[in-house]
Coordinates of C-alpha atoms in Angstrom, one line a residue:
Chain A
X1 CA -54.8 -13.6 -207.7
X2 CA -58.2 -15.3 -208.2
X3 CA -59.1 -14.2 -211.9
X4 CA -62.4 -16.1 -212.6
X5 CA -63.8 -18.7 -209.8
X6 CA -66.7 -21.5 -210.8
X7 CA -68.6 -23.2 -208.0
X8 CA -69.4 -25.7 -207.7
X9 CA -66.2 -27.9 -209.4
X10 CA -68.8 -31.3 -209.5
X11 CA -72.4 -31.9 -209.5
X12 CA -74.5 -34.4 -210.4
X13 CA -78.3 -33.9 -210.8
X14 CA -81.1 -36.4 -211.9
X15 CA -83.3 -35.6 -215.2
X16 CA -85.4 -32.4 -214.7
X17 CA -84.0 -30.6 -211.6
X18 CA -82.7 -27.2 -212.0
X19 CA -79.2 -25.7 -210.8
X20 CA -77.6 -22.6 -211.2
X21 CA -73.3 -22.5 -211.7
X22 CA -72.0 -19.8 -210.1
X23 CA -69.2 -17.5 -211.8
X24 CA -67.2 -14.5 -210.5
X25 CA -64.3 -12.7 -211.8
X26 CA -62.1 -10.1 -210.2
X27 CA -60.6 -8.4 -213.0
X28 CA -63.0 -5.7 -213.4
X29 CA -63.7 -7.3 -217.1
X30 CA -66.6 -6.1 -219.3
X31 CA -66.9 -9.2 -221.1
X32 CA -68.0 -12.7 -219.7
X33 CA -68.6 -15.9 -221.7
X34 CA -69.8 -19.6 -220.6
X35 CA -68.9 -22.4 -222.6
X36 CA -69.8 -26.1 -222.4
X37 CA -66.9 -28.9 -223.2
X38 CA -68.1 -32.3 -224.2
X39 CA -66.1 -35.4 -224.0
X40 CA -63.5 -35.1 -226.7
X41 CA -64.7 -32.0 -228.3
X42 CA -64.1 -28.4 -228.5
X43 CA -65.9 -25.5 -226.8
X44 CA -69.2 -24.5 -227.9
X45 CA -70.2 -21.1 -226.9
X46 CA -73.7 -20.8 -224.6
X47 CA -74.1 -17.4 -223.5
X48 CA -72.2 -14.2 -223.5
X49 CA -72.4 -10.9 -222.1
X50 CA -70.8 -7.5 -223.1
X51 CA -71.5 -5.6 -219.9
X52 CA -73.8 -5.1 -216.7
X53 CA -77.0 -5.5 -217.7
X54 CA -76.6 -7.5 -221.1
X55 CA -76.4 -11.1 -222.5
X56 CA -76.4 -12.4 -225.5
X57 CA -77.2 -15.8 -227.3
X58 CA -74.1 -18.0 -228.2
X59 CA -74.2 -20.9 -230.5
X60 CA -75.9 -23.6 -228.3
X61 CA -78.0 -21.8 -225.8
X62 CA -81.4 -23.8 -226.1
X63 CA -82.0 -25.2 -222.2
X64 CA -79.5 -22.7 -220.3
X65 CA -80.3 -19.3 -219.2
X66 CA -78.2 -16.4 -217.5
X67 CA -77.7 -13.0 -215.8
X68 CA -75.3 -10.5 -215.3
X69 CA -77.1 -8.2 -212.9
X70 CA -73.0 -7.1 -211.8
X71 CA -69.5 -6.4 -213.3
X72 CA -68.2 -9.2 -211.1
X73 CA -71.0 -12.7 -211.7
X74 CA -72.4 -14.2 -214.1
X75 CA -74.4 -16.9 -213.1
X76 CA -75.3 -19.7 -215.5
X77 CA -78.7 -21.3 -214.7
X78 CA -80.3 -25.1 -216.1
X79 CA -84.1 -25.2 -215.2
X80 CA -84.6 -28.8 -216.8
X81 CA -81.7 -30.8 -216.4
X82 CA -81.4 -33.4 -219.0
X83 CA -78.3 -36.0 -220.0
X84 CA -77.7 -34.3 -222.9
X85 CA -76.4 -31.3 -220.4
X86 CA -73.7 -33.5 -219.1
X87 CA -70.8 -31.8 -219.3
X88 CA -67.6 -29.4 -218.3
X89 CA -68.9 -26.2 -218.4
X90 CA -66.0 -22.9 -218.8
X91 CA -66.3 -19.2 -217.3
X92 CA -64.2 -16.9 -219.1
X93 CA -63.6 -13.3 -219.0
X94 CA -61.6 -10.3 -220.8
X95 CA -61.4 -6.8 -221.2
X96 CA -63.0 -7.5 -224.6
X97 CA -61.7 -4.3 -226.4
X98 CA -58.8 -2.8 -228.7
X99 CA -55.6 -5.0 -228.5
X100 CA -57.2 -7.4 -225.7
X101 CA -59.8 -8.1 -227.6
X102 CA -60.0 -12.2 -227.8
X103 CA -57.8 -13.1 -224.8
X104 CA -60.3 -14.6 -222.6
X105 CA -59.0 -15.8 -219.1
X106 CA -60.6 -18.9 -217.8
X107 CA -62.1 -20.5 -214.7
X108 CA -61.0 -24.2 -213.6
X109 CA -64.6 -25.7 -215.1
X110 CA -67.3 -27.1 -213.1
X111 CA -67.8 -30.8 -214.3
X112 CA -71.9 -31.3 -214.1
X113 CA -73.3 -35.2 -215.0
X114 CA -76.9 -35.4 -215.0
X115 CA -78.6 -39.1 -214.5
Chain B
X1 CA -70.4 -17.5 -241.5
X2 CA -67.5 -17.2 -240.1
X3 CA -65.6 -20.9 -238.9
X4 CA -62.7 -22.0 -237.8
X5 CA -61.3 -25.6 -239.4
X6 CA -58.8 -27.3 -237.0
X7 CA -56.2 -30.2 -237.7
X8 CA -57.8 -33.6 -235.7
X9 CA -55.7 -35.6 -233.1
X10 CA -54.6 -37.6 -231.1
X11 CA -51.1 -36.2 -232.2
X12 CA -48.3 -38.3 -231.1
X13 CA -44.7 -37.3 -231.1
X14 CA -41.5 -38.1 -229.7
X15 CA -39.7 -35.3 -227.4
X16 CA -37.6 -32.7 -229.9
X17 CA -39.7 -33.4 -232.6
X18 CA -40.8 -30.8 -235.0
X19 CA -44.3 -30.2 -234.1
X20 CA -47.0 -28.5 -236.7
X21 CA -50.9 -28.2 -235.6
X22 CA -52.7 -26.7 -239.0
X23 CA -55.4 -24.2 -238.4
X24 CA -57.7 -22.6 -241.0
X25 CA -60.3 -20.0 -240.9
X26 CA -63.4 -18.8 -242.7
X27 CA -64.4 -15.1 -242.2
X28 CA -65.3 -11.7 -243.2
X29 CA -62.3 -9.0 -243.0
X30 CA -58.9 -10.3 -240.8
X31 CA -59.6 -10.5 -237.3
X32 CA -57.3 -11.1 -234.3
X33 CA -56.6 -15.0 -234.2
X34 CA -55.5 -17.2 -230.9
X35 CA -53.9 -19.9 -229.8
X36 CA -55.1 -21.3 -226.2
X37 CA -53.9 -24.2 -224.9
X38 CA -55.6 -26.7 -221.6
X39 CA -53.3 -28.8 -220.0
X40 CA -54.8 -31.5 -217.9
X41 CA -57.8 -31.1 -215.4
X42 CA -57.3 -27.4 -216.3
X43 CA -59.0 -24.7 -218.2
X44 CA -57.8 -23.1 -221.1
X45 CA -55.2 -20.5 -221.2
X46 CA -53.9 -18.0 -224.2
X47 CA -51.0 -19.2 -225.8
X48 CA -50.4 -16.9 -228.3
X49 CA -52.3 -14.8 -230.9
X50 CA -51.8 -12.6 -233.9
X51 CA -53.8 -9.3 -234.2
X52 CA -53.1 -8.8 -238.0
X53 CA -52.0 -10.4 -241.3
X54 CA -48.4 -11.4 -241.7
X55 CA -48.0 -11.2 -237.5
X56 CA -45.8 -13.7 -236.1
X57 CA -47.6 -14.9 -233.1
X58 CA -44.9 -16.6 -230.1
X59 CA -44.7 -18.2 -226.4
X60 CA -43.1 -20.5 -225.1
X61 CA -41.2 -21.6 -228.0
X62 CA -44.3 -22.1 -230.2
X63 CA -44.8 -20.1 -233.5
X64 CA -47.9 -19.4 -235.7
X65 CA -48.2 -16.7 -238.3
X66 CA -51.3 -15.2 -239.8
X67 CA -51.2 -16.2 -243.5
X68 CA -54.3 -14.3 -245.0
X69 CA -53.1 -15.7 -248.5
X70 CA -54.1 -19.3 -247.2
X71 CA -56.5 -18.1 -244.2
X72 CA -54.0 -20.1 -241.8
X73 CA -52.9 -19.5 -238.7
X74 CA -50.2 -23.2 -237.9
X75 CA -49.3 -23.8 -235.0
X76 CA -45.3 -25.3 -234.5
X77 CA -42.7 -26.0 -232.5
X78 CA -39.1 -26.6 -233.4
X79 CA -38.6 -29.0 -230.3
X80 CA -41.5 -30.2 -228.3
X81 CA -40.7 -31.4 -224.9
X82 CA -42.8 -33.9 -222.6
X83 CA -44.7 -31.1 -220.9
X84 CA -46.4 -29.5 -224.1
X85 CA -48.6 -32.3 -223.5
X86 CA -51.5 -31.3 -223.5
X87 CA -55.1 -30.0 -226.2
X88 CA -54.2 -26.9 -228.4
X89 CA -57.1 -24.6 -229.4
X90 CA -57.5 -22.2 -232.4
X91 CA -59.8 -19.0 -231.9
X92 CA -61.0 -16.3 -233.3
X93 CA -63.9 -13.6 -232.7
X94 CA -67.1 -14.9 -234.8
X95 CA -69.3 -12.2 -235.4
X96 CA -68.2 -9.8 -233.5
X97 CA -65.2 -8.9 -231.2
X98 CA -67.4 -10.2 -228.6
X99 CA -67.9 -13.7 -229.4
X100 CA -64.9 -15.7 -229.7
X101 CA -65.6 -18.9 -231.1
X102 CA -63.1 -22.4 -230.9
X103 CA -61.9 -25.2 -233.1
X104 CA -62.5 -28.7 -232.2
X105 CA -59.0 -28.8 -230.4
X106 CA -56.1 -30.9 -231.0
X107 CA -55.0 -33.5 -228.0
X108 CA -50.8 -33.5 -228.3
X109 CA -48.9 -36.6 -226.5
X110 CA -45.0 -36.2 -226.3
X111 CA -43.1 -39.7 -225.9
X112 CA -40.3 -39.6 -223.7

């Protein structure tokens, strides 16, 4: 029963190197979402995708970019790390439609610090 | 746009306390709304959820009903025990069935 796995759990990377979190989900889910988690706060929503083949921007996507080139991954990629990235970044899938619609199933979170 | 307006913590309680977590939302039509709850060092995980107005949303002993009267969606619990513990998340979809959007969370410590 893996669901949705994040690598890596930690990183830490200095001001303006670039990284790529990795995401996978066995569930045969259509929809995949990233969110970022700061210290204390809520989720804010960076990128989503509906399918295969298409992403979409979230609410705070400025700095991040992503793929989903596969059902199964959908990697998250920084190109410019900067402190203002430090934080506990989410994977979540879900079937996306009809009565499922919402229920997202989450990875463990990959905390990232950047210095 | 649409928004979702969540009750602040810290909340503390003592164990079999009556437990209410207020939740309002700002949106077009009456979408499905959730309830997730993250228990330490963990991600989040659906609690409950209500797909339509007057729905009685329920796990674990917890209870929220969609109220599109007051746009609310409360979170309670007649009893909370030691191992509720933990942040409680409202959520709905924000534009689009797609796009599911969170509250600001509420952190929930039960005294023994």
């Amino acid at each position: 029963n893996a669901g949705v796995t994040q690598t890596p759990k930690f990183r830490i990377l200095k001001i303006g190197q670039s990284m790529t979190l990795q995401c996978t989900q066995d569930m045969n889910h259509n929809y995949m979402y990233w969110y970022r988690q700061d210290p204390g706060m809520g989720l804010k929503l960076i990128y989503y995708s509906v399918g295969a083949g298409i992403t979409d921007k979230g609410e705070v996507p400025n700095g991040y970019n992503v793929s989903r080139s596969t059902t199964e991954d959908f990697p998250l990629r920084l190109e410019l790390a900067a402190p203002s990235q430090t934080s506990v970044y989410f994977c979540a899938s879900s079937k996306g439609q009809g009565e499922n619609t919402g229920e997202l199933f989450f990875g463990e979170g990959s905390r990232l610090t950047v210095l | 746009g649409n928004s979702v307006t969540q009750m602040e913590g810290p909340v503390t309680l003592s164990e079999e306390a009556f437990l209410t977590i207020n939740c309002t939302y700002t949106a077009t039509g009456y979408p499905s709304l959730f309830w997730y709850v993250q228990y330490p060092g963990e991600g989040l995980q659906l609690l409950l959820k209500a797909t339509k107005a007057d729905d009685k949303g329920s796990n674990k002993g917890f209870e929220a009903t969609y109220r599109k009267e007051t746009t609310s969606f409360h979170l309670e619990k007649g009893s909370v025990q030691v191992s509720d513990s933990a942040v409680y998340f409202c959520a709905f979809p924000y534009s689009s069935a797609s796009k599911i959007i969170f509250g600001s969370g509420t952190r929930l410590s039960i005294r023994p």
